Amino acid sequence: MATKPYDQAFKFLAEQDPESLLLMLGAIEPDENAVIELLPREISAAAVLPDQPYLVTSARGKRVVHVEAWTRWEKEIPDRMVEYGPLHWFKYLLPVDSYVILLTKKGLPRRPPRSGVINAGGTRIETRFHLIRVWKIPARKALESGRPALLPFVPLMDGGREELEAGAEALRSVPDERQRSEMGLHFVMLGGLRYNDIDLLKLLVGGTSMMPIERLRESSFYQSILREGREEGREEGREEGREEGREEGREEERLRLLKVTADNLRQLIAKRFPSIQIGKELEAISDLDILQRLFIELDDIHDPDTLRRRISELATMT
């Protein structure tokens, strides 16, 4: 399934605006007068948790629409989907429509299966599912829909620079500050699957204080990347089964996160103090926690000289 932080972006759309999600999937029609209710995610005593099921009631009758979001294609997707379909039917005794959302093309075979099958003696269970490729959905369609919850997915949809800029501009017009900041972070995190995350951050921060440092500290875009990187490092280490492999993976990840954090800092510093250039000074800080401390302190630094002195002080602490 979609891994954090990408999972959180899907959860935001799935819970905040389910109608937009179901319209994007084609699970309901634009002119369909449908009543949509979020169903409990726990569907068995074993606590199997799908990404999000809905009870949809319209002129077509009642049905369960079950949606799973995955960052990339994984071979276990059909097996997972064949489990969910029957469990939803047993619980609600209603028709079940299943959807798999793929955020990227990674791992997708030329002819991916569209169903999962369980053969258990005289019992055969099959669940067919709709495969939704986000990159085939026109970004312009999402932009013209007037549904802000879809904007974080625009970078992954079929479009280019024009659509990216339009998406960033539309995000800046979201009236609720908390939603604007949260969706802005989702825009950067999801868009980072396709584009350079630093460019996306610059695009969003570019004409507005939409993502002030306090919100970066609270929602912590770089902390999400850090947690995901650590988990990937642990998985890689388990697969290789060698301590030296884990150490090497952790060091590579540490260096990558240092670079990402330093690059993001440079972008924010350039926005706050356009008159100065911060180049290799940040490279002298080799401790990620200390570099992140500068993120937190940046709001309280009001002139370039103080900033340079603080960077020098932090460099001596690594």
GROMACS .gro file of C-alpha atoms in nm:
model
  318
    1MET     CA    1   0.000   0.000   0.000
    2ALA     CA    2   0.104   0.364  -0.021
    3THR     CA    3   0.382   0.425   0.232
    4LYS     CA    4   0.404   0.722   0.465
    5PRO     CA    5   0.410   1.012   0.398
    6TYR     CA    6   0.219   0.933   0.077
    7ASP     CA    7  -0.039   0.731   0.271
    8GLN     CA    8  -0.129   1.042   0.470
    9ALA     CA    9  -0.199   1.240   0.153
   10PHE     CA   10  -0.440   0.969   0.035
   11LYS     CA   11  -0.605   0.951   0.379
   12PHE     CA   12  -0.663   1.327   0.370
   13LEU     CA   13  -0.847   1.304   0.038
   14ALA     CA   14  -1.032   0.985   0.135
   15GLU     CA   15  -1.165   1.130   0.459
   16GLN     CA   16  -1.203   1.501   0.381
   17ASP     CA   17  -1.365   1.478   0.038
   18PRO     CA   18  -1.475   1.122  -0.050
   19GLU     CA   19  -1.698   1.248  -0.331
   20SER     CA   20  -1.397   1.393  -0.514
   21LEU     CA   21  -1.208   1.066  -0.471
   22LEU     CA   22  -1.495   0.853  -0.603
   23LEU     CA   23  -1.546   1.089  -0.897
   24MET     CA   24  -1.174   1.066  -0.980
   25LEU     CA   25  -1.198   0.687  -0.976
   26GLY     CA   26  -1.514   0.676  -1.183
   27ALA     CA   27  -1.692   0.493  -0.901
   28ILE     CA   28  -1.975   0.748  -0.923
   29GLU     CA   29  -2.088   0.963  -1.214
   30PRO     CA   30  -2.076   1.347  -1.203
   31ASP     CA   31  -2.455   1.369  -1.227
   32GLU     CA   32  -2.520   1.080  -0.987
   33ASN     CA   33  -2.703   1.195  -0.676
   34ALA     CA   34  -2.515   0.971  -0.434
   35VAL     CA   35  -2.506   0.963  -0.056
   36ILE     CA   36  -2.159   0.856   0.062
   37GLU     CA   37  -2.086   0.729   0.414
   38LEU     CA   38  -1.745   0.633   0.549
   39LEU     CA   39  -1.756   0.277   0.675
   40PRO     CA   40  -1.547   0.143   0.964
   41ARG     CA   41  -1.209   0.025   0.837
   42GLU     CA   42  -1.207  -0.285   1.057
   43ILE     CA   43  -1.391  -0.559   0.871
   44SER     CA   44  -1.307  -0.878   1.057
   45ALA     CA   45  -1.213  -1.013   1.395
   46ALA     CA   46  -0.855  -1.030   1.267
   47ALA     CA   47  -0.862  -0.650   1.224
   48VAL     CA   48  -0.791  -0.644   0.852
   49LEU     CA   49  -0.775  -0.274   0.769
   50PRO     CA   50  -0.839  -0.160   0.412
   51ASP     CA   51  -0.738   0.192   0.312
   52GLN     CA   52  -1.099   0.316   0.294
   53PRO     CA   53  -1.440   0.159   0.232
   54TYR     CA   54  -1.755   0.363   0.163
   55LEU     CA   55  -2.126   0.292   0.163
   56VAL     CA   56  -2.261   0.458  -0.153
   57THR     CA   57  -2.637   0.500  -0.194
   58SER     CA   58  -2.781   0.631  -0.521
   59ALA     CA   59  -3.038   0.544  -0.786
   60ARG     CA   60  -2.825   0.238  -0.860
   61GLY     CA   61  -2.898   0.110  -0.511
   62LYS     CA   62  -2.659   0.051  -0.220
   63ARG     CA   63  -2.306  -0.078  -0.266
   64VAL     CA   64  -1.971  -0.084  -0.090
   65VAL     CA   65  -1.687   0.096  -0.269
   66HIS     CA   66  -1.350  -0.016  -0.138
   67VAL     CA   67  -1.036   0.182  -0.227
   68GLU     CA   68  -0.670   0.085  -0.180
   69ALA     CA   69  -0.385   0.329  -0.258
   70TRP     CA   70  -0.037   0.199  -0.343
   71THR     CA   71   0.278   0.395  -0.417
   72ARG     CA   72   0.384   0.135  -0.677
   73TRP     CA   73   0.270  -0.200  -0.809
   74GLU     CA   74   0.345  -0.490  -0.577
   75LYS     CA   75   0.292  -0.855  -0.663
   76GLU     CA   76   0.082  -0.910  -0.350
   77ILE     CA   77  -0.188  -0.660  -0.458
   78PRO     CA   78  -0.421  -0.924  -0.614
   79ASP     CA   79  -0.387  -1.145  -0.304
   80ARG     CA   80  -0.471  -0.853  -0.075
   81MET     CA   81  -0.771  -0.749  -0.282
   82VAL     CA   82  -0.919  -1.098  -0.295
   83GLU     CA   83  -0.928  -1.096   0.085
   84TYR     CA   84  -1.106  -0.762   0.117
   85GLY     CA   85  -1.392  -0.822  -0.129
   86PRO     CA   86  -1.551  -1.124   0.046
   87LEU     CA   87  -1.498  -0.973   0.392
   88HIS     CA   88  -1.692  -0.662   0.292
   89TRP     CA   89  -1.968  -0.878   0.146
   90PHE     CA   90  -1.992  -1.094   0.457
   91LYS     CA   91  -2.019  -0.785   0.677
   92TYR     CA   92  -2.264  -0.577   0.471
   93LEU     CA   93  -2.426  -0.828   0.228
   94LEU     CA   94  -2.405  -0.567  -0.047
   95PRO     CA   95  -2.234  -0.555  -0.388
   96VAL     CA   96  -1.867  -0.462  -0.355
   97ASP     CA   97  -1.671  -0.253  -0.608
   98SER     CA   98  -1.294  -0.258  -0.546
   99TYR     CA   99  -1.041  -0.001  -0.669
  100VAL     CA  100  -0.661   0.005  -0.662
  101ILE     CA  101  -0.497   0.347  -0.703
  102LEU     CA  102  -0.136   0.342  -0.827
  103LEU     CA  103   0.057   0.663  -0.766
  104THR     CA  104   0.354   0.572  -0.990
  105LYS     CA  105   0.440   0.334  -1.276
  106LYS     CA  106   0.712   0.160  -1.074
  107GLY     CA  107   0.691  -0.218  -1.087
  108LEU     CA  108   0.382  -0.222  -1.309
  109PRO     CA  109   0.390  -0.520  -1.549
  110ARG     CA  110   0.281  -0.483  -1.909
  111ARG     CA  111  -0.039  -0.676  -1.840
  112PRO     CA  112  -0.115  -0.642  -1.470
  113PRO     CA  113  -0.377  -0.876  -1.325
  114ARG     CA  114  -0.718  -0.725  -1.255
  115SER     CA  115  -0.838  -0.988  -1.011
  116GLY     CA  116  -0.723  -1.204  -0.723
  117VAL     CA  117  -0.825  -1.567  -0.678
  118ILE     CA  118  -0.831  -1.799  -0.379
  119ASN     CA  119  -0.859  -2.172  -0.449
  120ALA     CA  120  -0.918  -2.368  -0.130
  121GLY     CA  121  -1.038  -2.721  -0.201
  122GLY     CA  122  -1.394  -2.699  -0.325
  123THR     CA  123  -1.410  -2.324  -0.256
  124ARG     CA  124  -1.303  -2.067  -0.515
  125ILE     CA  125  -1.317  -1.694  -0.439
  126GLU     CA  126  -1.240  -1.428  -0.699
  127THR     CA  127  -1.233  -1.051  -0.657
  128ARG     CA  128  -1.207  -0.829  -0.963
  129PHE     CA  129  -1.078  -0.476  -0.911
  130HIS     CA  130  -1.044  -0.154  -1.110
  131LEU     CA  131  -0.683  -0.043  -1.160
  132ILE     CA  132  -0.655   0.337  -1.155
  133ARG     CA  133  -0.330   0.481  -1.291
  134VAL     CA  134  -0.305   0.833  -1.148
  135TRP     CA  135  -0.058   0.941  -1.420
  136LYS     CA  136  -0.328   0.880  -1.684
  137ILE     CA  137  -0.580   1.113  -1.520
  138PRO     CA  138  -0.570   1.460  -1.686
  139ALA     CA  139  -0.437   1.714  -1.437
  140ARG     CA  140  -0.644   1.982  -1.606
  141LYS     CA  141  -0.960   1.790  -1.522
  142ALA     CA  142  -0.872   1.796  -1.151
  143LEU     CA  143  -0.784   2.167  -1.167
  144GLU     CA  144  -1.115   2.254  -1.332
  145SER     CA  145  -1.322   2.042  -1.094
  146GLY     CA  146  -1.320   2.305  -0.820
  147ARG     CA  147  -1.230   2.035  -0.564
  148PRO     CA  148  -0.926   2.150  -0.361
  149ALA     CA  149  -0.873   1.806  -0.204
  150LEU     CA  150  -0.754   1.678  -0.543
  151LEU     CA  151  -0.482   1.943  -0.580
  152PRO     CA  152  -0.204   1.744  -0.400
  153PHE     CA  153  -0.242   1.473  -0.668
  154VAL     CA  154  -0.198   1.714  -0.961
  155PRO     CA  155   0.185   1.663  -0.980
  156LEU     CA  156   0.130   1.289  -1.039
  157MET     CA  157  -0.141   1.335  -1.302
  158ASP     CA  158  -0.106   1.377  -1.678
  159GLY     CA  159   0.031   1.729  -1.713
  160GLY     CA  160   0.341   1.944  -1.698
  161ARG     CA  161   0.483   2.269  -1.567
  162GLU     CA  162   0.171   2.469  -1.651
  163GLU     CA  163  -0.049   2.236  -1.447
  164LEU     CA  164   0.202   2.234  -1.158
  165GLU     CA  165   0.197   2.612  -1.140
  166ALA     CA  166  -0.181   2.620  -1.165
  167GLY     CA  167  -0.205   2.364  -0.884
  168ALA     CA  168   0.029   2.567  -0.661
  169GLU     CA  169  -0.167   2.884  -0.734
  170ALA     CA  170  -0.496   2.710  -0.654
  171LEU     CA  171  -0.351   2.586  -0.324
  172ARG     CA  172  -0.256   2.939  -0.230
  173SER     CA  173  -0.621   3.041  -0.266
  174VAL     CA  174  -0.751   2.778  -0.019
  175PRO     CA  175  -0.909   2.997   0.252
  176ASP     CA  176  -0.849   2.774   0.556
  177GLU     CA  177  -0.487   2.822   0.668
  178ARG     CA  178  -0.449   2.479   0.828
  179GLN     CA  179  -0.592   2.296   0.527
  180ARG     CA  180  -0.382   2.511   0.293
  181SER     CA  181  -0.063   2.418   0.478
  182GLU     CA  182  -0.152   2.050   0.509
  183MET     CA  183  -0.242   2.016   0.142
  184GLY     CA  184   0.070   2.209   0.047
  185LEU     CA  185   0.283   1.951   0.227
  186HIS     CA  186   0.093   1.670   0.055
  187PHE     CA  187   0.153   1.847  -0.279
  188VAL     CA  188   0.530   1.844  -0.215
  189MET     CA  189   0.543   1.490  -0.078
  190LEU     CA  190   0.336   1.332  -0.355
  191GLY     CA  191   0.499   1.546  -0.622
  192GLY     CA  192   0.839   1.428  -0.499
  193LEU     CA  193   0.757   1.088  -0.648
  194ARG     CA  194   0.787   1.250  -0.993
  195TYR     CA  195   0.964   1.584  -0.958
  196ASN     CA  196   1.247   1.731  -0.751
  197ASP     CA  197   1.096   1.802  -0.410
  198ILE     CA  198   1.311   2.113  -0.367
  199ASP     CA  199   1.169   2.263  -0.688
  200LEU     CA  200   0.818   2.187  -0.567
  201LEU     CA  201   0.888   2.347  -0.230
  202LYS     CA  202   1.023   2.654  -0.405
  203LEU     CA  203   0.715   2.664  -0.629
  204LEU     CA  204   0.486   2.664  -0.326
  205VAL     CA  205   0.685   2.899  -0.107
  206GLY     CA  206   0.756   3.122  -0.406
  207GLY     CA  207   0.501   3.400  -0.372
  208THR     CA  208   0.349   3.343  -0.034
  209SER     CA  209   0.402   3.243   0.326
  210MET     CA  210   0.169   2.949   0.271
  211MET     CA  211   0.414   2.710   0.438
  212PRO     CA  212   0.574   2.905   0.724
  213ILE     CA  213   0.845   2.738   0.923
  214GLU     CA  214   0.609   2.675   1.216
  215ARG     CA  215   0.392   2.456   0.992
  216LEU     CA  216   0.698   2.276   0.859
  217ARG     CA  217   0.791   2.208   1.219
  218GLU     CA  218   0.441   2.081   1.310
  219SER     CA  219   0.367   1.872   1.001
  220SER     CA  220   0.737   1.799   0.948
  221PHE     CA  221   0.779   1.716   0.582
  222TYR     CA  222   1.145   1.630   0.635
  223GLN     CA  223   1.070   1.422   0.947
  224SER     CA  224   0.828   1.211   0.740
  225ILE     CA  225   1.101   1.152   0.485
  226LEU     CA  226   1.338   1.063   0.769
  227ARG     CA  227   1.098   0.804   0.915
  228GLU     CA  228   1.034   0.653   0.574
  229GLY     CA  229   1.406   0.640   0.498
  230ARG     CA  230   1.481   0.467   0.826
  231GLU     CA  231   1.211   0.209   0.761
  232GLU     CA  232   1.341   0.145   0.410
  233GLY     CA  233   1.689   0.108   0.555
  234ARG     CA  234   1.565  -0.149   0.805
  235GLU     CA  235   1.382  -0.341   0.532
  236GLU     CA  236   1.690  -0.338   0.312
  237GLY     CA  237   1.901  -0.460   0.602
  238ARG     CA  238   1.662  -0.745   0.681
  239GLU     CA  239   1.655  -0.858   0.318
  240GLU     CA  240   2.033  -0.855   0.286
  241GLY     CA  241   2.078  -1.015   0.625
  242ARG     CA  242   2.419  -0.851   0.674
  243GLU     CA  243   2.508  -0.598   0.936
  244GLU     CA  244   2.752  -0.424   0.704
  245GLY     CA  245   2.472  -0.384   0.449
  246ARG     CA  246   2.255  -0.216   0.709
  247GLU     CA  247   2.535   0.017   0.814
  248GLU     CA  248   2.609   0.115   0.457
  249GLY     CA  249   2.240   0.171   0.385
  250ARG     CA  250   2.199   0.388   0.695
  251GLU     CA  251   2.502   0.598   0.605
  252GLU     CA  252   2.381   0.650   0.248
  253GLU     CA  253   2.038   0.748   0.380
  254ARG     CA  254   2.190   0.984   0.636
  255LEU     CA  255   2.390   1.161   0.365
  256ARG     CA  256   2.084   1.182   0.139
  257LEU     CA  257   1.872   1.332   0.416
  258LEU     CA  258   2.147   1.577   0.504
  259LYS     CA  259   2.153   1.694   0.143
  260VAL     CA  260   1.773   1.722   0.118
  261THR     CA  261   1.752   1.914   0.446
  262ALA     CA  262   2.037   2.147   0.353
  263ASP     CA  263   1.890   2.214   0.008
  264ASN     CA  264   1.548   2.292   0.158
  265LEU     CA  265   1.712   2.523   0.411
  266ARG     CA  266   1.891   2.709   0.133
  267GLN     CA  267   1.559   2.763  -0.043
  268LEU     CA  268   1.395   2.902   0.272
  269ILE     CA  269   1.698   3.118   0.356
  270ALA     CA  270   1.701   3.260   0.003
  271LYS     CA  271   1.336   3.352   0.047
  272ARG     CA  272   1.391   3.511   0.389
  273PHE     CA  273   1.722   3.684   0.312
  274PRO     CA  274   1.745   3.741  -0.067
  275SER     CA  275   2.059   3.953  -0.029
  276ILE     CA  276   2.287   3.672   0.089
  277GLN     CA  277   2.411   3.349  -0.062
  278ILE     CA  278   2.444   3.046   0.164
  279GLY     CA  279   2.659   2.792  -0.015
  280LYS     CA  280   2.901   2.551   0.145
  281GLU     CA  281   2.847   2.686   0.496
  282LEU     CA  282   2.567   2.436   0.558
  283GLU     CA  283   2.785   2.148   0.436
  284ALA     CA  284   3.001   2.195   0.747
  285ILE     CA  285   2.705   2.075   0.958
  286SER     CA  286   2.715   1.697   0.936
  287ASP     CA  287   2.464   1.619   1.212
  288LEU     CA  288   2.105   1.595   1.085
  289ASP     CA  289   1.951   1.685   1.423
  290ILE     CA  290   2.162   2.002   1.443
  291LEU     CA  291   2.073   2.097   1.085
  292GLN     CA  292   1.705   2.051   1.166
  293ARG     CA  293   1.753   2.275   1.471
  294LEU     CA  294   1.833   2.555   1.230
  295PHE     CA  295   1.492   2.501   1.067
  296ILE     CA  296   1.330   2.565   1.406
  297GLU     CA  297   1.546   2.868   1.488
  298LEU     CA  298   1.520   3.039   1.150
  299ASP     CA  299   1.201   3.225   1.241
  300ASP     CA  300   1.380   3.399   1.528
  301ILE     CA  301   1.678   3.511   1.319
  302HIS     CA  302   1.618   3.858   1.177
  303ASP     CA  303   1.937   3.956   0.995
  304PRO     CA  304   2.195   3.784   0.769
  305ASP     CA  305   2.493   3.842   1.003
  306THR     CA  306   2.318   3.667   1.291
  307LEU     CA  307   2.231   3.381   1.058
  308ARG     CA  308   2.592   3.337   0.945
  309ARG     CA  309   2.715   3.342   1.306
  310ARG     CA  310   2.457   3.083   1.406
  311ILE     CA  311   2.552   2.853   1.120
  312SER     CA  312   2.917   2.878   1.227
  313GLU     CA  313   2.825   2.797   1.587
  314LEU     CA  314   2.622   2.493   1.484
  315ALA     CA  315   2.904   2.371   1.260
  316THR     CA  316   3.138   2.356   1.561
  317MET     CA  317   2.887   2.129   1.741
  318THR     CA  318   2.906   1.846   1.482
   0.00000   0.00000   0.00000
